[in-house]
Amino acid sequence: MLGVQILSRKKGRVLASVYVQLRTYYGPSNPISRNGIGVVGIPFCHGQSLPGVHEAPRLIRGAGFMDGLHNMLGWQVHDYGDLDFKLLKDDEPYGPCKIKYPRTNGRANKQISDAISKSIEEQGTCIALGGDHSLSAGSIHGHAAVHPNMVLIWVDAHADINTALTSYSGHLHGMSGAFAIKELQPYVPKMPGWEWLQPSLAARDIVYIGLRDVDPGERYFLDKYRIQSYDMHLVEKHGMAKIIEMTLDYINPK
C-alpha cells in the first residue's frame, strides 16, 4: 500500500489539495488490483482555520481529474460522490493545547475510514479528494482496515505528527499522521470522538518525502523512532526519481 499526500498552496492560501492512496503489491503472488478505482470526495474544513479547503473535491473534479484518471490508467472509475459532514454542537476544545473541534473531527474521520474501506473492498483501489489534512487519519485507517500489511509514503512539506501534547495551533490537521503510528500512542491522549481509532502503522513502515517545515515535537518523534524521511534538500540534491527509487528500496527491501 502506498499513500501519497499532495498539497497545493499559492500566496499562503490553500487552493485545493488531494490526498491519494494507491495500493500496490510486489511479487507474482500479489499483483496490482485492476478492478477499478473508487473516488471519495471529502469536503471537510474543521481540522484547520483556512477558508475554502472544503471546495477541494469540487475543484479537483472540475479540473478534469476524473477523465484524466481514466485516460491515464485505463481503469474504470467509480465516483462515490462527497461525504456529508456536520459541525457538532458544544464541541469544546480539548486538553492543554486547546484542540479545536475534537468530536467533529473524530466523527468525520470515522465516516472517512468507513467510506475508504467500502471503496477498496468494492473497487480494489481508492483515491480520496480533500483539502483538509485531518482527513488523513481516517483515510489511513480505512486502508489499513482492508490491508493491514501496508506502508505509507507521505509527500508533503509537513510531517503532521504533532499530538495533543505538542501542538502549537490546536488544529488537528497537523496531527493526522500521529494517530496512525503505533510508537506514538503514549503521546496521543484519547480525545472525545476518537475512541474508535486504533494505530495501524509501525514507524518503520512510513517514509516522508519533501519535508521542509517540521515542528520541534515532530522532529523529536522523527529522530527518536528513526522514521525515514527525505527533506527538500535531499530532493533537490538527488532529484525526485532517485528519491522515489530510494524510498521503494527502503519500504520493500530485496
Tab-separated table of C-alpha atoms in Angstrom:
chain	number	residue	atom	x	y	z
A	1	MET	CA	0.000	0.000	0.000
A	2	LEU	CA	1.396	3.368	-0.983
A	3	GLY	CA	-0.085	6.565	0.346
A	4	VAL	CA	0.826	9.915	-1.143
A	5	GLN	CA	-0.300	13.256	0.185
A	6	ILE	CA	-0.114	16.329	-2.047
A	7	LEU	CA	-0.876	19.915	-1.053
A	8	SER	CA	-1.164	22.862	-3.399
A	9	ARG	CA	-0.654	26.368	-1.994
A	10	LYS	CA	-0.473	29.799	-3.582
A	11	LYS	CA	0.234	33.075	-1.774
A	12	GLY	CA	-0.152	31.331	1.562
A	13	ARG	CA	-3.692	30.157	0.902
A	14	VAL	CA	-4.781	26.607	0.320
A	15	LEU	CA	-6.484	26.434	-3.065
A	16	ALA	CA	-7.026	22.695	-3.326
A	17	SER	CA	-5.359	19.502	-2.339
A	18	VAL	CA	-5.751	15.847	-2.997
A	19	TYR	CA	-4.951	13.010	-0.648
A	20	VAL	CA	-4.206	9.996	-2.776
A	21	GLN	CA	-3.627	6.451	-1.674
A	22	LEU	CA	-2.934	3.738	-4.246
A	23	ARG	CA	-2.337	0.158	-3.301
A	24	THR	CA	0.343	-1.915	-4.918
A	25	TYR	CA	1.854	-5.292	-4.129
A	26	TYR	CA	5.198	-6.701	-5.132
A	27	GLY	CA	5.766	-10.186	-6.453
A	28	PRO	CA	3.730	-12.587	-8.604
A	29	SER	CA	1.544	-13.718	-5.699
A	30	ASN	CA	0.322	-10.165	-5.058
A	31	PRO	CA	-0.464	-8.423	-8.367
A	32	ILE	CA	-1.758	-4.886	-8.544
A	33	SER	CA	-5.540	-4.917	-8.331
A	34	ARG	CA	-7.199	-3.684	-11.523
A	35	ASN	CA	-10.840	-3.969	-10.510
A	36	GLY	CA	-11.196	-0.232	-10.808
A	37	ILE	CA	-10.681	2.965	-8.881
A	38	GLY	CA	-13.081	4.332	-6.318
A	39	VAL	CA	-13.089	8.084	-5.710
A	40	VAL	CA	-14.466	9.595	-2.491
A	41	GLY	CA	-14.942	13.331	-2.036
A	42	ILE	CA	-14.176	14.753	1.420
A	43	PRO	CA	-15.427	18.368	1.636
A	44	PHE	CA	-14.230	18.889	5.203
A	45	CYS	CA	-12.674	22.018	6.727
A	46	HIS	CA	-12.743	21.831	10.549
A	47	GLY	CA	-9.243	20.418	11.070
A	48	GLN	CA	-7.697	23.846	10.402
A	49	SER	CA	-8.673	27.502	10.002
A	50	LEU	CA	-8.035	28.436	6.364
A	51	PRO	CA	-11.137	29.150	4.256
A	52	GLY	CA	-12.080	27.246	1.145
A	53	VAL	CA	-10.446	23.860	1.679
A	54	HIS	CA	-13.847	22.129	1.662
A	55	GLU	CA	-14.104	23.136	-2.020
A	56	ALA	CA	-11.205	20.850	-2.980
A	57	PRO	CA	-13.282	17.874	-4.247
A	58	ARG	CA	-15.402	20.126	-6.464
A	59	LEU	CA	-12.391	21.991	-7.846
A	60	ILE	CA	-10.375	18.847	-8.489
A	61	ARG	CA	-13.245	17.161	-10.319
A	62	GLY	CA	-13.919	20.366	-12.253
A	63	ALA	CA	-10.312	20.455	-13.423
A	64	GLY	CA	-10.841	17.162	-15.276
A	65	PHE	CA	-9.302	14.842	-12.707
A	66	MET	CA	-11.787	12.018	-13.266
A	67	ASP	CA	-11.325	11.882	-17.037
A	68	GLY	CA	-7.587	12.192	-16.631
A	69	LEU	CA	-7.530	9.285	-14.199
A	70	HIS	CA	-9.410	7.059	-16.614
A	71	ASN	CA	-7.318	8.092	-19.627
A	72	MET	CA	-4.018	7.708	-17.767
A	73	LEU	CA	-4.639	4.262	-16.265
A	74	GLY	CA	-7.395	2.855	-18.416
A	75	TRP	CA	-9.290	1.658	-15.345
A	76	GLN	CA	-12.965	2.035	-14.614
A	77	VAL	CA	-13.523	4.961	-12.255
A	78	HIS	CA	-16.402	4.799	-9.784
A	79	ASP	CA	-17.216	8.123	-8.143
A	80	TYR	CA	-18.856	7.636	-4.741
A	81	GLY	CA	-19.647	11.335	-4.504
A	82	ASP	CA	-18.985	13.538	-1.497
A	83	LEU	CA	-19.426	12.622	2.147
A	84	ASP	CA	-21.693	14.822	4.259
A	85	PHE	CA	-20.221	16.288	7.443
A	86	LYS	CA	-21.814	18.135	10.347
A	87	LEU	CA	-20.256	20.531	12.823
A	88	LEU	CA	-21.313	19.124	16.178
A	89	LYS	CA	-22.822	21.429	18.792
A	90	ASP	CA	-20.970	22.074	22.052
A	91	ASP	CA	-17.725	20.697	20.609
A	92	GLU	CA	-15.477	22.286	23.211
A	93	PRO	CA	-11.666	22.427	22.794
A	94	TYR	CA	-9.763	19.567	24.397
A	95	GLY	CA	-6.621	19.432	26.544
A	96	PRO	CA	-3.861	21.908	27.359
A	97	CYS	CA	-3.286	22.684	23.660
A	98	LYS	CA	-6.986	23.503	23.186
A	99	ILE	CA	-7.537	21.049	20.347
A	100	LYS	CA	-10.272	22.508	18.162
A	101	TYR	CA	-13.426	20.553	17.244
A	102	PRO	CA	-12.189	17.160	18.520
A	103	ARG	CA	-15.605	15.461	18.373
A	104	THR	CA	-16.458	16.835	14.937
A	105	ASN	CA	-13.097	15.688	13.579
A	106	GLY	CA	-13.380	12.284	15.243
A	107	ARG	CA	-16.809	11.573	13.777
A	108	ALA	CA	-15.764	12.845	10.349
A	109	ASN	CA	-12.708	10.603	10.242
A	110	LYS	CA	-14.818	7.596	11.204
A	111	GLN	CA	-17.051	8.370	8.201
A	112	ILE	CA	-13.946	8.717	6.027
A	113	SER	CA	-12.479	5.421	7.235
A	114	ASP	CA	-15.703	3.541	6.540
A	115	ALA	CA	-16.075	5.074	3.065
A	116	ILE	CA	-12.458	4.321	2.137
A	117	SER	CA	-12.779	0.699	3.279
A	118	LYS	CA	-16.000	0.255	1.294
A	119	SER	CA	-14.398	1.659	-1.849
A	120	ILE	CA	-11.347	-0.596	-1.589
A	121	GLU	CA	-13.448	-3.689	-0.956
A	122	GLU	CA	-15.661	-2.964	-3.967
A	123	GLN	CA	-13.205	-1.388	-6.431
A	124	GLY	CA	-9.777	-2.552	-5.290
A	125	THR	CA	-8.293	0.934	-5.020
A	126	CYS	CA	-9.417	4.253	-3.554
A	127	ILE	CA	-8.499	7.886	-4.063
A	128	ALA	CA	-9.780	10.393	-1.508
A	129	LEU	CA	-10.134	14.021	-2.607
A	130	GLY	CA	-9.936	16.685	0.068
A	131	GLY	CA	-8.234	19.864	1.215
A	132	ASP	CA	-8.025	19.417	4.985
A	133	HIS	CA	-5.159	17.208	6.128
A	134	SER	CA	-7.061	15.992	9.160
A	135	LEU	CA	-8.777	13.574	6.752
A	136	SER	CA	-5.535	11.588	6.571
A	137	ALA	CA	-6.251	9.892	9.891
A	138	GLY	CA	-9.444	8.325	8.576
A	139	SER	CA	-8.015	7.599	5.139
A	140	ILE	CA	-5.031	5.680	6.507
A	141	HIS	CA	-7.247	3.812	8.968
A	142	GLY	CA	-9.679	2.854	6.201
A	143	HIS	CA	-6.915	1.425	4.040
A	144	ALA	CA	-5.373	-0.484	6.927
A	145	ALA	CA	-8.759	-1.993	7.840
A	146	VAL	CA	-8.747	-3.814	4.496
A	147	HIS	CA	-4.991	-4.267	4.039
A	148	PRO	CA	-3.242	-4.313	7.422
A	149	ASN	CA	0.128	-5.128	5.843
A	150	MET	CA	0.627	-1.696	4.312
A	151	VAL	CA	3.253	1.011	4.083
A	152	LEU	CA	2.805	4.748	3.673
A	153	ILE	CA	4.673	7.257	1.508
A	154	TRP	CA	3.817	10.777	2.646
A	155	VAL	CA	4.772	13.571	0.214
A	156	ASP	CA	4.425	16.927	1.935
A	157	ALA	CA	6.326	19.847	3.428
A	158	HIS	CA	4.914	18.941	6.844
A	159	ALA	CA	5.058	15.711	8.842
A	160	ASP	CA	1.660	16.201	10.574
A	161	ILE	CA	2.736	14.150	13.612
A	162	ASN	CA	2.122	16.676	16.341
A	163	THR	CA	-0.090	15.440	19.162
A	164	ALA	CA	-2.432	16.980	21.704
A	165	LEU	CA	0.684	17.385	23.890
A	166	THR	CA	2.939	19.093	21.304
A	167	SER	CA	0.683	21.151	19.027
A	168	TYR	CA	1.151	24.913	18.893
A	169	SER	CA	-2.046	25.646	16.967
A	170	GLY	CA	-4.536	23.132	18.346
A	171	HIS	CA	-5.516	22.227	14.788
A	172	LEU	CA	-5.988	18.540	14.095
A	173	HIS	CA	-4.713	18.763	10.526
A	174	GLY	CA	-1.205	18.860	11.990
A	175	MET	CA	-1.757	15.657	13.994
A	176	SER	CA	-3.334	13.287	11.478
A	177	GLY	CA	-0.215	11.194	10.948
A	178	ALA	CA	0.358	10.679	14.663
A	179	PHE	CA	-2.916	8.766	15.044
A	180	ALA	CA	-1.615	6.078	12.669
A	181	ILE	CA	1.804	5.388	14.248
A	182	LYS	CA	1.880	2.735	16.946
A	183	GLU	CA	5.030	4.008	18.645
A	184	LEU	CA	3.488	7.466	19.190
A	185	GLN	CA	0.431	6.314	21.119
A	186	PRO	CA	1.902	7.120	24.562
A	187	TYR	CA	1.898	10.738	23.380
A	188	VAL	CA	-1.617	10.664	21.847
A	189	PRO	CA	-4.323	11.109	24.506
A	190	LYS	CA	-7.674	9.543	23.697
A	191	MET	CA	-9.765	12.546	22.753
A	192	PRO	CA	-13.569	12.556	22.769
A	193	GLY	CA	-14.840	11.339	19.423
A	194	TRP	CA	-11.710	9.333	18.647
A	195	GLU	CA	-12.302	6.261	20.810
A	196	TRP	CA	-12.880	4.110	17.704
A	197	LEU	CA	-9.424	4.656	16.173
A	198	GLN	CA	-6.508	2.270	16.663
A	199	PRO	CA	-2.995	2.879	15.227
A	200	SER	CA	-2.240	0.854	12.128
A	201	LEU	CA	1.396	1.503	11.171
A	202	ALA	CA	4.816	0.930	12.677
A	203	ALA	CA	7.314	3.762	12.359
A	204	ARG	CA	9.373	1.501	10.079
A	205	ASP	CA	6.507	1.437	7.553
A	206	ILE	CA	6.460	5.188	6.808
A	207	VAL	CA	8.578	7.349	4.503
A	208	TYR	CA	8.328	11.130	4.261
A	209	ILE	CA	9.332	12.964	1.086
A	210	GLY	CA	9.736	16.732	0.779
A	211	LEU	CA	9.806	17.832	4.425
A	212	ARG	CA	10.858	21.456	4.920
A	213	ASP	CA	8.831	22.757	7.892
A	214	VAL	CA	8.956	20.428	10.905
A	215	ASP	CA	7.958	21.453	14.433
A	216	PRO	CA	10.235	20.606	17.396
A	217	GLY	CA	7.906	17.902	18.706
A	218	GLU	CA	7.693	16.318	15.271
A	219	ARG	CA	11.480	16.391	14.883
A	220	TYR	CA	11.782	14.629	18.228
A	221	PHE	CA	9.468	11.832	17.039
A	222	LEU	CA	11.201	11.504	13.666
A	223	ASP	CA	14.587	11.152	15.340
A	224	LYS	CA	13.537	9.028	18.317
A	225	TYR	CA	11.731	6.417	16.218
A	226	ARG	CA	14.031	6.702	13.188
A	227	ILE	CA	11.223	7.442	10.780
A	228	GLN	CA	12.696	7.569	7.289
A	229	SER	CA	12.472	10.990	5.631
A	230	TYR	CA	13.917	12.765	2.617
A	231	ASP	CA	13.711	16.525	3.099
A	232	MET	CA	13.690	19.113	0.330
A	233	HIS	CA	17.473	19.461	0.500
A	234	LEU	CA	17.830	15.786	-0.438
A	235	VAL	CA	15.114	16.031	-3.095
A	236	GLU	CA	16.931	18.949	-4.716
A	237	LYS	CA	20.280	17.183	-4.410
A	238	HIS	CA	19.272	13.792	-5.846
A	239	GLY	CA	16.131	14.562	-7.859
A	240	MET	CA	12.675	13.090	-7.319
A	241	ALA	CA	13.258	9.999	-9.458
A	242	LYS	CA	16.203	8.922	-7.311
A	243	ILE	CA	14.329	9.694	-4.091
A	244	ILE	CA	11.422	7.508	-5.198
A	245	GLU	CA	13.858	4.712	-6.059
A	246	MET	CA	15.460	5.006	-2.609
A	247	THR	CA	12.046	5.068	-0.959
A	248	LEU	CA	10.862	1.913	-2.694
A	249	ASP	CA	14.110	0.150	-1.806
A	250	TYR	CA	13.560	1.115	1.834
A	251	ILE	CA	9.944	0.011	2.147
A	252	ASN	CA	10.404	-3.106	0.018
A	253	PRO	CA	13.965	-4.306	0.636
A	254	LYS	CA	15.182	-7.063	-1.663
